[in-house]
Coordinates of C-alpha atoms (C1' of nucleotides) in Angstrom, one line a residue:
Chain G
X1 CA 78.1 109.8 97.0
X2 CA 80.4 106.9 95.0
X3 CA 80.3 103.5 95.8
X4 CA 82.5 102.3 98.6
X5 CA 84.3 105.1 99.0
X6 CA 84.7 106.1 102.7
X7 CA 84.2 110.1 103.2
X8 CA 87.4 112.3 104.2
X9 CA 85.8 113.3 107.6
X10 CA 84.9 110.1 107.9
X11 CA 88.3 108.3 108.3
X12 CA 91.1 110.1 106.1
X13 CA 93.2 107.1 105.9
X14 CA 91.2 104.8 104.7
X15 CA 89.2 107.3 102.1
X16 CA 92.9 107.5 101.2
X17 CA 92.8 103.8 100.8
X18 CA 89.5 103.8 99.0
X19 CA 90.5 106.1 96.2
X20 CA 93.8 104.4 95.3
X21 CA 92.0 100.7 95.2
X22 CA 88.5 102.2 93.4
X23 CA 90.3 104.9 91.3
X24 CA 92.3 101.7 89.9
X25 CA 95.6 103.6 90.4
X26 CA 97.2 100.5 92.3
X27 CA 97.0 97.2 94.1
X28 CA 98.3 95.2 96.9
X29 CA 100.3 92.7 95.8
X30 CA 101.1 89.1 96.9
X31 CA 104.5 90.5 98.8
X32 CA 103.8 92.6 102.3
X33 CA 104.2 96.2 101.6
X34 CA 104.4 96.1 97.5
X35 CA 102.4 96.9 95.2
X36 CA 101.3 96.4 91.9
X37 CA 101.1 99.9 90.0
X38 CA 97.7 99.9 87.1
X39 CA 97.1 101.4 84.1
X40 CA 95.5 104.1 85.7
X41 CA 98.2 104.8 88.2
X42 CA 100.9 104.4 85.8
X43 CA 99.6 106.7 83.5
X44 CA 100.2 109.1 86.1
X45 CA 103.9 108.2 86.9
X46 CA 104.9 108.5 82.7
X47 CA 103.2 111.9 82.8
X48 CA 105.8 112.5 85.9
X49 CA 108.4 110.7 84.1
X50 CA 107.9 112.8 81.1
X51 CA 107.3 116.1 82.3
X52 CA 110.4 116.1 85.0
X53 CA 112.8 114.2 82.6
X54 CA 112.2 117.2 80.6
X55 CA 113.2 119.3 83.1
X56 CA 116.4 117.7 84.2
X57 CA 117.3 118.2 80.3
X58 CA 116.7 121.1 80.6
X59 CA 119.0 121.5 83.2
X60 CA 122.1 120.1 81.2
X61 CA 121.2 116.4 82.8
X62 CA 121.3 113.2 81.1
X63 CA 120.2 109.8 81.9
X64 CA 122.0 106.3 82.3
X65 CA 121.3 103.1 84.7
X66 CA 123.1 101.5 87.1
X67 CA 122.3 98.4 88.2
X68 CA 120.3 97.5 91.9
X69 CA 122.4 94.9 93.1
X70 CA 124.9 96.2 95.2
X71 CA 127.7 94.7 96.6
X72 CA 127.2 94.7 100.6
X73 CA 131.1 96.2 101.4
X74 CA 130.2 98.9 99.4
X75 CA 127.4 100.2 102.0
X76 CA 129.8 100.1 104.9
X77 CA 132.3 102.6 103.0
X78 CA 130.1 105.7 103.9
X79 CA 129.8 105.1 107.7
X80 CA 126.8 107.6 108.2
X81 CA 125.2 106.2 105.0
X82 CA 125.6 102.7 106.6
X83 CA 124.1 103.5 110.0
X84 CA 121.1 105.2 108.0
X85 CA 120.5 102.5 105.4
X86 CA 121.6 99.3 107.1
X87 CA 118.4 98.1 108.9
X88 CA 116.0 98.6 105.7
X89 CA 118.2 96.8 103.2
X90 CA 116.7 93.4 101.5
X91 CA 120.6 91.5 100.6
X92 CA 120.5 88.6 98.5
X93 CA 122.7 85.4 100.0
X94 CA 121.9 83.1 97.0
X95 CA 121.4 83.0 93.4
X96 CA 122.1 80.4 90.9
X97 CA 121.3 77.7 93.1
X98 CA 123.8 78.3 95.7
X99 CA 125.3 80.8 98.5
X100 CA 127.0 83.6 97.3
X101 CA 130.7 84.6 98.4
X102 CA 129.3 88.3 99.2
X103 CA 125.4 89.1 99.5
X104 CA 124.5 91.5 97.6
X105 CA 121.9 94.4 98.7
X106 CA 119.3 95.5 96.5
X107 CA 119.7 99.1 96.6
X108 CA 118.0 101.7 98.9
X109 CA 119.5 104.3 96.8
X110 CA 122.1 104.4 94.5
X111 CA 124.8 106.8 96.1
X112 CA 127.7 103.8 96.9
X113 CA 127.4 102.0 93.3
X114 CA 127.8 105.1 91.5
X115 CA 130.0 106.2 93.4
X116 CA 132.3 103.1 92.8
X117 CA 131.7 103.9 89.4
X118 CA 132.1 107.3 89.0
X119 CA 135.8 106.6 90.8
X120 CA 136.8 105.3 87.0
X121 CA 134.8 108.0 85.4
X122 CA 136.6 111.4 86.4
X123 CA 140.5 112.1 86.3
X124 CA 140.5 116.0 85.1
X125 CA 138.4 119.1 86.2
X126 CA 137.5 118.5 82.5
X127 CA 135.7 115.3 83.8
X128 CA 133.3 117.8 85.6
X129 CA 130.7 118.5 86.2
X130 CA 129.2 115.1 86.1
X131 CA 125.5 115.4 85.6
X132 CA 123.3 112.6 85.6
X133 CA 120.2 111.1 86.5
X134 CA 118.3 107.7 86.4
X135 CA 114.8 106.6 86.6
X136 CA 115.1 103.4 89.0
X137 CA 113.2 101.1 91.3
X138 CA 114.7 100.9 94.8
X139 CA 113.8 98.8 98.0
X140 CA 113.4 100.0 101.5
X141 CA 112.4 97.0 104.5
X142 CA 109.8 99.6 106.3
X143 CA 108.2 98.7 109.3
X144 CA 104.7 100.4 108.2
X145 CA 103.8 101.0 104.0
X146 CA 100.6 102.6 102.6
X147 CA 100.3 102.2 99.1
X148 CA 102.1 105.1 96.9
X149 CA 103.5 107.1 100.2
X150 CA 105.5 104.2 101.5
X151 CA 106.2 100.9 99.7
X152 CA 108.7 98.3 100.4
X153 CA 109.6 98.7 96.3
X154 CA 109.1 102.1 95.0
X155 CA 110.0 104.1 91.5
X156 CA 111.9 107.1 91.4
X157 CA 114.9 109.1 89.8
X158 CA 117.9 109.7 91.5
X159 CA 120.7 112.6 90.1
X160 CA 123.9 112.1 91.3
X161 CA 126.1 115.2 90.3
X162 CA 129.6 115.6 90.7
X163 CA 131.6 118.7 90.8
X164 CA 135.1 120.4 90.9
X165 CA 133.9 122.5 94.0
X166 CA 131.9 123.1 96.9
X167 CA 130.1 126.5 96.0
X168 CA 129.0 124.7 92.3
X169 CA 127.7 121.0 94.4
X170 CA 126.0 123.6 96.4
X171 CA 124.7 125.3 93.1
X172 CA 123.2 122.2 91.7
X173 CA 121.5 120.9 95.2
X174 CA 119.8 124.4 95.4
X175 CA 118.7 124.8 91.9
X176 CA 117.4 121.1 91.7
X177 CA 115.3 121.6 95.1
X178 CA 114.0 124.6 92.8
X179 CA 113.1 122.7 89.8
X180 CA 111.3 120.3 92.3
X181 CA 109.4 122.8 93.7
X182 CA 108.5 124.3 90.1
X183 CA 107.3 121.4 89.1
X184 CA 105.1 120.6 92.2
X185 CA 103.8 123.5 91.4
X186 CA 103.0 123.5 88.0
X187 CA 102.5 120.2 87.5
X188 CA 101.0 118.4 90.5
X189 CA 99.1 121.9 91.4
X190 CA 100.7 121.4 94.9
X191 CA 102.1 124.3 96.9
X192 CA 105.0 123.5 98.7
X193 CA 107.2 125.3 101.1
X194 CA 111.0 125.3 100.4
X195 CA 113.8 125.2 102.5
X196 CA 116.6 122.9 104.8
X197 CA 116.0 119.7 106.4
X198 CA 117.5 120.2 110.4
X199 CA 120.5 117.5 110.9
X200 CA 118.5 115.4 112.9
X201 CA 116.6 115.1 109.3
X202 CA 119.2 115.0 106.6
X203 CA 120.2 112.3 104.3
X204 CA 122.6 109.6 105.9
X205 CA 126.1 111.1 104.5
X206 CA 125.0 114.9 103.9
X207 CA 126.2 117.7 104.2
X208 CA 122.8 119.1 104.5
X209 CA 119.7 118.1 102.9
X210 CA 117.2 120.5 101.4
X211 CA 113.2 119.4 101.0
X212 CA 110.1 120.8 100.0
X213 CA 107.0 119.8 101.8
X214 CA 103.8 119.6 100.6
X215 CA 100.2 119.7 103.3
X216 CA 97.7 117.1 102.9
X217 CA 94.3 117.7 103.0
X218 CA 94.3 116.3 106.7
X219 CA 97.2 119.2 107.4
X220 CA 100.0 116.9 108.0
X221 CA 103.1 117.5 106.2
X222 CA 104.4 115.3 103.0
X223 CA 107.9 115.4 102.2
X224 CA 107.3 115.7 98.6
X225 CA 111.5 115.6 97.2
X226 CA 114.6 116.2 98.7
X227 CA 118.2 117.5 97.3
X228 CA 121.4 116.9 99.1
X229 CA 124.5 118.3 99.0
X230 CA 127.0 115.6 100.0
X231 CA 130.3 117.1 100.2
X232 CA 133.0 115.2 99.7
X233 CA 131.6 112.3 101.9
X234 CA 131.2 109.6 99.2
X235 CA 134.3 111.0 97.2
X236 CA 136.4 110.2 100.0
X237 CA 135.1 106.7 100.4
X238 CA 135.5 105.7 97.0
X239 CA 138.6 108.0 96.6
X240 CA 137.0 109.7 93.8
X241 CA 139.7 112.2 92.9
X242 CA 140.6 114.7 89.9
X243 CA 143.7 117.1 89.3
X244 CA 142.8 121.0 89.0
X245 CA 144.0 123.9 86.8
X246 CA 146.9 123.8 89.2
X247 CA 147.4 120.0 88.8
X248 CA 147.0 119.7 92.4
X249 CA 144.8 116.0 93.3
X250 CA 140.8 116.9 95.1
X251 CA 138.6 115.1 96.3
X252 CA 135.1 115.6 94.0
X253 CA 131.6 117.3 95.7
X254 CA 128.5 115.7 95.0
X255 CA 124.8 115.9 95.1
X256 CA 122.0 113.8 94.9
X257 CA 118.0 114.5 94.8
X258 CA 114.9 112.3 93.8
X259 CA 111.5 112.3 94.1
X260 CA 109.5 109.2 94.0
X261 CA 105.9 107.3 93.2
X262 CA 105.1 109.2 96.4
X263 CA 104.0 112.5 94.1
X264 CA 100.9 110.4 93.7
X265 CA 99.8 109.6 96.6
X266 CA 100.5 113.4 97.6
X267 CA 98.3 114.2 94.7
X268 CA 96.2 112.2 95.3
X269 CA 95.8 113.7 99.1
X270 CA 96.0 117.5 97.7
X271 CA 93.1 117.6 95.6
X272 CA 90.8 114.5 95.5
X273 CA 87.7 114.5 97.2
X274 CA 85.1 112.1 98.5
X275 CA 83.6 111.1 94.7
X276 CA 86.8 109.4 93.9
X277 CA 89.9 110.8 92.3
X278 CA 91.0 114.5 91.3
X279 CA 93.7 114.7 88.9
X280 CA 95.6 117.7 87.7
X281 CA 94.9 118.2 84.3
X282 CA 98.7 118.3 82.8
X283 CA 99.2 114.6 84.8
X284 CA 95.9 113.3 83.7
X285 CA 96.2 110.0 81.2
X286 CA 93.2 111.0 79.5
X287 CA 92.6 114.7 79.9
X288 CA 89.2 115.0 78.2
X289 CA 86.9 112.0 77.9
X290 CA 83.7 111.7 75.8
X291 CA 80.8 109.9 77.0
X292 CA 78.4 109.0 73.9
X293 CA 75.1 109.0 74.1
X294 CA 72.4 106.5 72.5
X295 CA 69.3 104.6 72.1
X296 CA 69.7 102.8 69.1
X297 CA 72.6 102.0 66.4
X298 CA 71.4 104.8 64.1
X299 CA 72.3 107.0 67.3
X300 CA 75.1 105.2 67.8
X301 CA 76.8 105.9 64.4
X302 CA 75.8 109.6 64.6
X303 CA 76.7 109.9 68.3
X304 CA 80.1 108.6 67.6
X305 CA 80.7 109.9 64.2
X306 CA 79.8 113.5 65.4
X307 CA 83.0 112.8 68.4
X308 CA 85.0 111.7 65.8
X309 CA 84.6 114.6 63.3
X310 CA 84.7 117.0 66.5
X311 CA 88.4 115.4 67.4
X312 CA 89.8 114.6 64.4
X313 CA 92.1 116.6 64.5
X314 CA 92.9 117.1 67.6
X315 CA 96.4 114.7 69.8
X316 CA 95.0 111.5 70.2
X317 CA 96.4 110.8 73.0
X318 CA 94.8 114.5 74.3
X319 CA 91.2 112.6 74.7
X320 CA 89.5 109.1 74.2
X321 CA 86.0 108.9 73.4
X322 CA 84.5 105.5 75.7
X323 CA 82.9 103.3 73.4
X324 CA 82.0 100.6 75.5
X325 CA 78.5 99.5 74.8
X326 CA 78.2 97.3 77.9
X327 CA 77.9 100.1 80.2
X328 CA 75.1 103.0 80.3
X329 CA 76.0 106.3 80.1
X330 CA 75.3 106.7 83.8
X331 CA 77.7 104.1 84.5
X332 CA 80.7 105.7 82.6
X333 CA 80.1 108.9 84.0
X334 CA 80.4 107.7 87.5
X335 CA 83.3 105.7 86.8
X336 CA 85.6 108.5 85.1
X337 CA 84.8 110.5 87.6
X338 CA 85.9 108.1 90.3
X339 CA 89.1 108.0 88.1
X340 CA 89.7 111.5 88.3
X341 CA 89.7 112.5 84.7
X342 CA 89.4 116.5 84.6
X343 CA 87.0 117.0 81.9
X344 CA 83.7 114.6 80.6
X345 CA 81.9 115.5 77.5
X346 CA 78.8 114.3 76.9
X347 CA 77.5 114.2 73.4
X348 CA 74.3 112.5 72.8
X349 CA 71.8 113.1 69.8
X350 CA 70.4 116.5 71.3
X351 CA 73.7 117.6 70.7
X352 CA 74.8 116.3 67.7
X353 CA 71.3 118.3 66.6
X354 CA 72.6 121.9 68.2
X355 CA 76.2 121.0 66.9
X356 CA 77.1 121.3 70.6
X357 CA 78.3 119.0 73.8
X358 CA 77.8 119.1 77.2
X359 CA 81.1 119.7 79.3
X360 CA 81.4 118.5 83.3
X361 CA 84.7 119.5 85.1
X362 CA 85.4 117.0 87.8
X363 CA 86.6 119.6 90.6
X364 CA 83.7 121.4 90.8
X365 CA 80.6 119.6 88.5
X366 CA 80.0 122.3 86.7
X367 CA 78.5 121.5 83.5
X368 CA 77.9 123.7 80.3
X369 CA 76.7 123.1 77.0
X370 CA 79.6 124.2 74.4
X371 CA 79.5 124.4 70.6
X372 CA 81.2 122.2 68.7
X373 CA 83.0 125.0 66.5
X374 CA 86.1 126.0 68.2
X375 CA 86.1 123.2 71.2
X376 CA 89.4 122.3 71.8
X377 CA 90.7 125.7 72.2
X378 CA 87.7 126.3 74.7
X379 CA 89.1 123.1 76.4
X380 CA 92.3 123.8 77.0
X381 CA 91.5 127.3 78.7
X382 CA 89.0 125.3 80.6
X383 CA 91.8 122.4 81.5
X384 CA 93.9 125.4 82.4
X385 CA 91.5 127.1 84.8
X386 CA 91.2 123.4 86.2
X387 CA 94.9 123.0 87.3
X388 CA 95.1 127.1 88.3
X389 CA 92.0 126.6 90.5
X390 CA 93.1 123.6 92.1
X391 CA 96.8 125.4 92.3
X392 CA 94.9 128.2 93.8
X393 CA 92.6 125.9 96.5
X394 CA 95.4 124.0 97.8
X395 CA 97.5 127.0 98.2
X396 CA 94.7 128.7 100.0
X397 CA 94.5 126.0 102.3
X398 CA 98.1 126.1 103.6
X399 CA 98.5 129.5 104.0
X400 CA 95.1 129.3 106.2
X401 CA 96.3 126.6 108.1
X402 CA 99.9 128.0 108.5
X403 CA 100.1 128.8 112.3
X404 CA 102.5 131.3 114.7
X405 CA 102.9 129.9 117.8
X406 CA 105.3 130.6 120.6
X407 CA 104.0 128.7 123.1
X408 CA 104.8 124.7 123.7
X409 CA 101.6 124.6 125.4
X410 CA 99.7 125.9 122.9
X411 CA 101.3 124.2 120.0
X412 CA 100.9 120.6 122.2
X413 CA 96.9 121.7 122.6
X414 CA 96.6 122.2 118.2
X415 CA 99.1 120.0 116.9
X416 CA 96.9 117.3 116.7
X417 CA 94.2 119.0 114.4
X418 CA 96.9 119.6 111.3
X419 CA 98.4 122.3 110.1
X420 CA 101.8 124.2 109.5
X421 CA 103.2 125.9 112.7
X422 CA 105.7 128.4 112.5
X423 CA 107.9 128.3 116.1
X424 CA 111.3 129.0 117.5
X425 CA 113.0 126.0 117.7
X426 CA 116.4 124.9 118.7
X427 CA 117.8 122.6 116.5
X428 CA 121.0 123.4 116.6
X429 CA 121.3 120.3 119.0
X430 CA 118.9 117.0 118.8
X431 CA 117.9 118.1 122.1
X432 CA 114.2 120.0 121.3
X433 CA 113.4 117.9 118.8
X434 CA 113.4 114.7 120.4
X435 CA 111.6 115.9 122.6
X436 CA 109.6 117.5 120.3
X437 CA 109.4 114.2 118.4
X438 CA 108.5 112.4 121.6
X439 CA 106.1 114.4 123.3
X440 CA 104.0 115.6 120.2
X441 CA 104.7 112.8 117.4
X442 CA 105.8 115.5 114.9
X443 CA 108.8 117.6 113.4
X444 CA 110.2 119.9 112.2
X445 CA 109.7 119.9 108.3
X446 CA 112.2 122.3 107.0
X447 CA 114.0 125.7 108.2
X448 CA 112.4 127.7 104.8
X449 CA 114.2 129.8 102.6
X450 CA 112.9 132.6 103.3
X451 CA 112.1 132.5 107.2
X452 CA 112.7 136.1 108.0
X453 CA 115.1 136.9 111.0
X454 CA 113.3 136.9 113.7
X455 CA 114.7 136.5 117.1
X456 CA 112.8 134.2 120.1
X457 CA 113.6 131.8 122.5
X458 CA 113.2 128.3 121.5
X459 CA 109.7 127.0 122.7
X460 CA 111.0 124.2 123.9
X461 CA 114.1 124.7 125.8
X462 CA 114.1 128.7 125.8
X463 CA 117.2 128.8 124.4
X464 CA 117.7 131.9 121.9
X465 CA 116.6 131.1 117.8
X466 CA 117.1 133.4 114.5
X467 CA 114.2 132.4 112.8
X468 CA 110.7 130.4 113.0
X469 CA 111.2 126.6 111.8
X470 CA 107.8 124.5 110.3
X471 CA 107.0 122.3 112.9
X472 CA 104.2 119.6 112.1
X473 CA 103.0 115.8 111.9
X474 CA 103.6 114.2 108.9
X475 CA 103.5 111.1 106.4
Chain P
rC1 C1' 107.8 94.5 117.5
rG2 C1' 102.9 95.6 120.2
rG3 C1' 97.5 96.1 119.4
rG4 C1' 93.3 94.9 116.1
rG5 C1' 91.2 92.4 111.8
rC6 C1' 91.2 88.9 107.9
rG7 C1' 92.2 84.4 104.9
rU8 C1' 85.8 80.4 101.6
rG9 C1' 84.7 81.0 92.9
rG10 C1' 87.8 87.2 89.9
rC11 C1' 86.0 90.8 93.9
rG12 C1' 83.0 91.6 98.5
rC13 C1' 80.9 88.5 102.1
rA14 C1' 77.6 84.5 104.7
rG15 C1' 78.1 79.6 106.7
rC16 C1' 81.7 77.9 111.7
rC17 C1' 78.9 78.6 118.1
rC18 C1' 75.0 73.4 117.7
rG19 C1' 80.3 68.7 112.1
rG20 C1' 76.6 65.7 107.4
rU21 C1' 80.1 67.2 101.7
rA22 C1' 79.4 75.0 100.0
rG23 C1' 75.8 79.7 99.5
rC24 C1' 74.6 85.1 98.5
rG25 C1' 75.7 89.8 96.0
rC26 C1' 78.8 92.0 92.3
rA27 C1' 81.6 90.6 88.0
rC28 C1' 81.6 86.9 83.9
rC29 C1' 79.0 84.0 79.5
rU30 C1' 74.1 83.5 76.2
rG31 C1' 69.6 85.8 74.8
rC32 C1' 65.8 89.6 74.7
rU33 C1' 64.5 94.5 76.3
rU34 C1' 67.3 98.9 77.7
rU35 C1' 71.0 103.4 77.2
rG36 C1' 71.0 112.1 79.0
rG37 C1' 73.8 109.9 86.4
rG38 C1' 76.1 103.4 88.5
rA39 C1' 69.7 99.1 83.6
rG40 C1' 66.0 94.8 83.8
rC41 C1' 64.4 89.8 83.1
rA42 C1' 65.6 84.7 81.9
rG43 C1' 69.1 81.0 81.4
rG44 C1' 74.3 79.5 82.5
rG45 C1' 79.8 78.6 83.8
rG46 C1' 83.2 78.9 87.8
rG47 C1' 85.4 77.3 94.4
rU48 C1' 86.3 72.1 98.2
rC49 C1' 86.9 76.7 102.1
rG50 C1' 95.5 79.9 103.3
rG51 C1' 98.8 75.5 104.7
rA52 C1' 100.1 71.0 107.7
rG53 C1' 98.8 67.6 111.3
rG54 C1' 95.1 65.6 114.5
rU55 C1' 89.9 64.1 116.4
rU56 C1' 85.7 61.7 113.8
rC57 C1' 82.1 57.0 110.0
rG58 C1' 82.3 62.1 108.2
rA59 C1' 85.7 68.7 109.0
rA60 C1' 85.0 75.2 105.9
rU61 C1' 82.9 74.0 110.8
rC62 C1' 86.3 71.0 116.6
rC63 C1' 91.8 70.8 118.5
rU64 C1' 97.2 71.8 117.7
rC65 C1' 100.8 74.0 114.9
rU66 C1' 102.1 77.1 110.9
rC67 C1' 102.1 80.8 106.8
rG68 C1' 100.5 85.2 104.8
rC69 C1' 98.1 89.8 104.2
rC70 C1' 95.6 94.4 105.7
rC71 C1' 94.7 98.3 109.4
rC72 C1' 96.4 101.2 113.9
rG73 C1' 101.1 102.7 116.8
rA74 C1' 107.1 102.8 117.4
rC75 C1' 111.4 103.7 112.1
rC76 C1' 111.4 106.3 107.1
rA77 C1' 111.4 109.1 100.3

RNA sequence: CGGGGCGUGGCGCAGCCCGGUAGCGCACCUGCUUUGGGAGCAGGGGGUCGGAGGUUCGAAUCCUCUCGCCCCGACCA
C-alpha cells in the first residue's frame, strides 16, 4: 500500500485529499479555498486545454480574452443572473492607492462583459453567428472548496455564441453539450449521462441549461460541463441588436458552455485507486516513463544509452526516461506510480542483454517483458487498451449502479449508499424537489436525452410524469 | 454561519497539564558504501514556537484578545 495515502473505503474524501497533495497535482495555498496548481497537475489541464481547444476549432470556434474585472452595474442588468451570482462575487473598492468611483467585480463568469462588448460587435445578420471562446480564470466566494472540484479561483473556458435565431442558439448549446460529452469520453475515459438541467438547476439567466454528469467512484454525481441556451436574456440587457434579411431590428440568441479544472478532480475520482493516481493515457504529461536500472557507471552508460537508442526516435515529449541518480529504482517506481503515469519501463542490464524491457501498466500491474524491436508501436496499442479498459471499467460501474426506483421510501432507504436512480419526478414545479433536496440531500442531475416515455406518478407528490429523471447526491 | 481540528526549521509531528531559553522523523548538504519495489552509516546546516497584549526574574508552555488555514454540514462549475 503507498505511503500516506488513506484507502477509498477507508474515508473517500480524504483518499481524495491524499491523492491530489501526494500525486503533487496541487496545493493549498496561503488564501482560503485557492490553490496553487503543480507541475504535475497542470500538465493535466494543457492536455485539456489542448485536446478541447482542438475541438472547439473544430467546431468553427475561435479564441479571444476579455478581461476579469467587471464593472459592478453591469451584473445587475440580467436580474436572474444577479440574483444567482451576487452573493459569490469578490468586487474590488480600491486600487491605486485609493477608493474607486465603481467597484469592480472580478468575474464569476464572463456572460455581462461580453455581452457589453459584443453590443458594439454585431449590426447585420452578417455579424452572425458570433463564435468564440476563452480560456480564463474566474472567482466564485464559496462557502465550502475542495481542491480541483470547488475552488474559490478556478480555470476554465467559457464560449459565448451569438446567433441570428432561436432554433441555430439552440443548435450550438446542443451540439457543444455533445462535444463535451465526446470528449469525456474519449479523453478523460469518463462516461457520462447527457441531458437537461430541471429549472430549479439552470444557469442564472437561461433558457435552459443542458449538463452531462459524470459518477464518482463513491456513486455521487459530478456535474462534469454544462451548455446553456440563453435566449435573448443578455441581448436584451445589453440591447444587443442586428437588422435581418428583411431589415427588420432583433434582439440576438446566445449560448454559453464551459467546463472547468473540475475535469481533474472528476478524473481523478473515476479511475484512481488507493496506490496513488490513475491517469488516462491521452491526458497523461508523461505517457511512458523509463526507470533505469544500475549498479555501477558502466551500467549506467549502457542502461541509459540502450533507452536512448530505444527512443530516439520516438516524440520527446511522448516519454521521459528518469535519470535521477539520487533515488533507487524502487523509489522511482513507487513514486510514478503514485503520480499516475500509465506505463513504466524498466530497463536494467538483464535487458539491455535480451534487447528487451520490462513494461508495468499502472491500472492493473501487469508487467511483461517486451523486445526492444518494434516498442513504440507495442506501446501505443498497449496505452490504447489502457484508456479503453478504464473507459470500459468506469462505464461498467454506472450502468451497475444505475437504479429504477418508484418508491420515495425505497429511494430514502438507498440513496445514501451512491448510485444513479432513475424515478418519476415532478419538476415541473420546485415543489418535489425541495423537498427532495431537503429530505434526502440530493437532486435531480439531469432529465437525459434519451429517457424513454414512460408514464408514472411522481414519487414524491403523485402527480403524473412522462419520463424517469436521475435523481442522486452529488459534488 | 454551526460543529471539529490545527498553527513550533521545507514537510509531518513531540514538547505545553507540572514556565528555566527548542527536540524527533522525513527532506536538505558532505563523504563512503549501495541501486531489478520507497537504501545504510558517519558528519553537518537550518526554527525562537501564527500575531498582539499581559502575568513573571524568566513564556512555545499560564491569562486575554486576535488572525489564518484545514476537515465535516447548510450554498454552488
Amino acid at each position: 500500500m503507498a505511503k500516506g495515502i488513506t484507502t477509498r473505503a477507508d474515508d473517500y474524501s480524504q483518499w481524495y485529499i491524499d491523492i491530489v497533495l501526494k500525486a503533487d497535482l496541487a496545493e493549498h495555498s496561503p488564501v482560503k479555498g485557492c490553490m496553487v496548481i503543480k507541475p504535475t497537475g497542470y500538465g493535466i489541464w494543457e492536455k485539456i486545454q489542448q485536446n478541447l481547444d482542438r475541438m472547439f476549432k473544430e467546431t468553427g470556434h475561435v479564441n479571444a480574452y476579455f478581461p476579469m474585472f467587471i464593472p459592478e452595474s453591469f451584473l445587475k442588468k440580467e436580474a436572474e443572473h444577479v440574483e444567482g451570482f451576487a452573493p459569490e462575487c469578490a468586487v474590488v473598492t480600491h486600487a491605486g492607492g485609493k477608493k474607486l468611483e465603481e467597484p469592480l467585480v472580478i468575474r464569476p463568469t464572463s456572460e455581462t462583459i461580453i455581452w457589453a462588448t459584443y453590443k458594439n460587435w454585431i449590426s447585420s445578420h452578417r455579424d452572425l453567428p458570433l463564435l468564440i471562446n476563452q480560456w480564463a480564470n474566474v472567482c466564485r466566494w464559496e462557502m465550502r472548496t475542495r481542491l480541483f472540484l470547488r475552488t474559490t479561483e478556478f480555470l476554465w473556458q467559457e464560449g459565448h455564441t451569438a446567433h441570428a435565431t432561436h432554433e441555430e442558439a439552440e443548435e450550438e448549446a446542443f451540439k457543444m453539450i455533445h462535444v463535451y460529452r465526446k470528449f469525456a469520453e474519449s479523453f478523460l475515459a469518463m462516461p457520462v449521462l447527457v441531458g437537461r438541467k430541471t429549472n430549479k438547476e439552470k444557469f442564472a439567466g437561461a433558457l435552459h441549461t443542458y449538463c452531462i454528469e459524470a459518477m464518482m467512484q463513491d456513486g455521487k454525481a459530478l456535474q462534469a460541463g454544462t451548455s446553456h441556451h440563453l435566449g435573448q436574456n443578455f441581448a436584451k440587457a445589453f440591447d444587443v441588436k442586428f437588422q435581418d434579411k428583411n431589415k427588420e431590428l432583433q434582439y440576438v440568441h446566445a449560448t454559453s458552455w464551459g467546463v472547468s479544472t473540475r475535469l481533474i478532480g472528476g478524473m481523478i475520482m473515476t479511475h484512481s485507486d488507493d496506490n496513488g493516481l490513475v491517469t488516462p493515457p491521452k491526458l497523461a504529461p508523461v505517457p511512458v516513463v523509463f526507470v533505469p536500472i544500475w549498479r555501477s557507471e558502466e551500467e549506467m552508460a549502457l542502461v541509459t544509452n540502450k533507452a536512448r537508442e530505444i527512443t530516439a526516435t520516438w516524440d520527446p515529449l511522448s516519454y521521459r526516461i528518469d535519470l535521477r541518480d539520487q533515488y533507487k529504482p524502487g523509489y522511482k517506481f513507487a513514486e510514478w506510480e503514485l503520480r499516475g503515469a500509465p506505463i513504466r519501463i524498466e530497463i536494467g542490464p538483464r535487458d539491455v542483454e535480451q534487447n528487451s524491457v520490462v513494461v508495468v501498466r499502472r491500472d492493473t500491474g501487469e508487467k511483461v517483458a517486451m523486445p526492444a524491436e518494434g516498442l513504440r508501436e507495442k506501446l501505443d496499442t498497449l496505452l490504447e487498451d489502457i484508456q479503453n479498459s478504464l473507459y470500459a471499467i468506469a462505464k461498467e460501474r454506472m450502468e451497475s449502479r444505475t437504479y429504477t426506483v418508484d418508491s420515495y421510501e425505497e429511494y430514502k432507504a438507498r440513496i445514501g449508499d451512491g448510485g444513479f436512480f432513475r424515478v418519476f419526478l415532478d419538476y415541473t414545479t420546485p415543489e418535489a424537489e425541495q423537498r427532495l433536496q431537503d429530505e434526502t440531500k440530493s437532486t435531480v442531475r439531469c432529465i437525459p436525452f434519451d429517457a424513454p416515455e414512460e408514464e408514472g406518478p411522481c414519487m414524491i407528490t403523485g402527480r403524473p410524469c412522462k419520463h424517469r429523471v436521475i435523481a442522486a447526491q452529488s459534488y
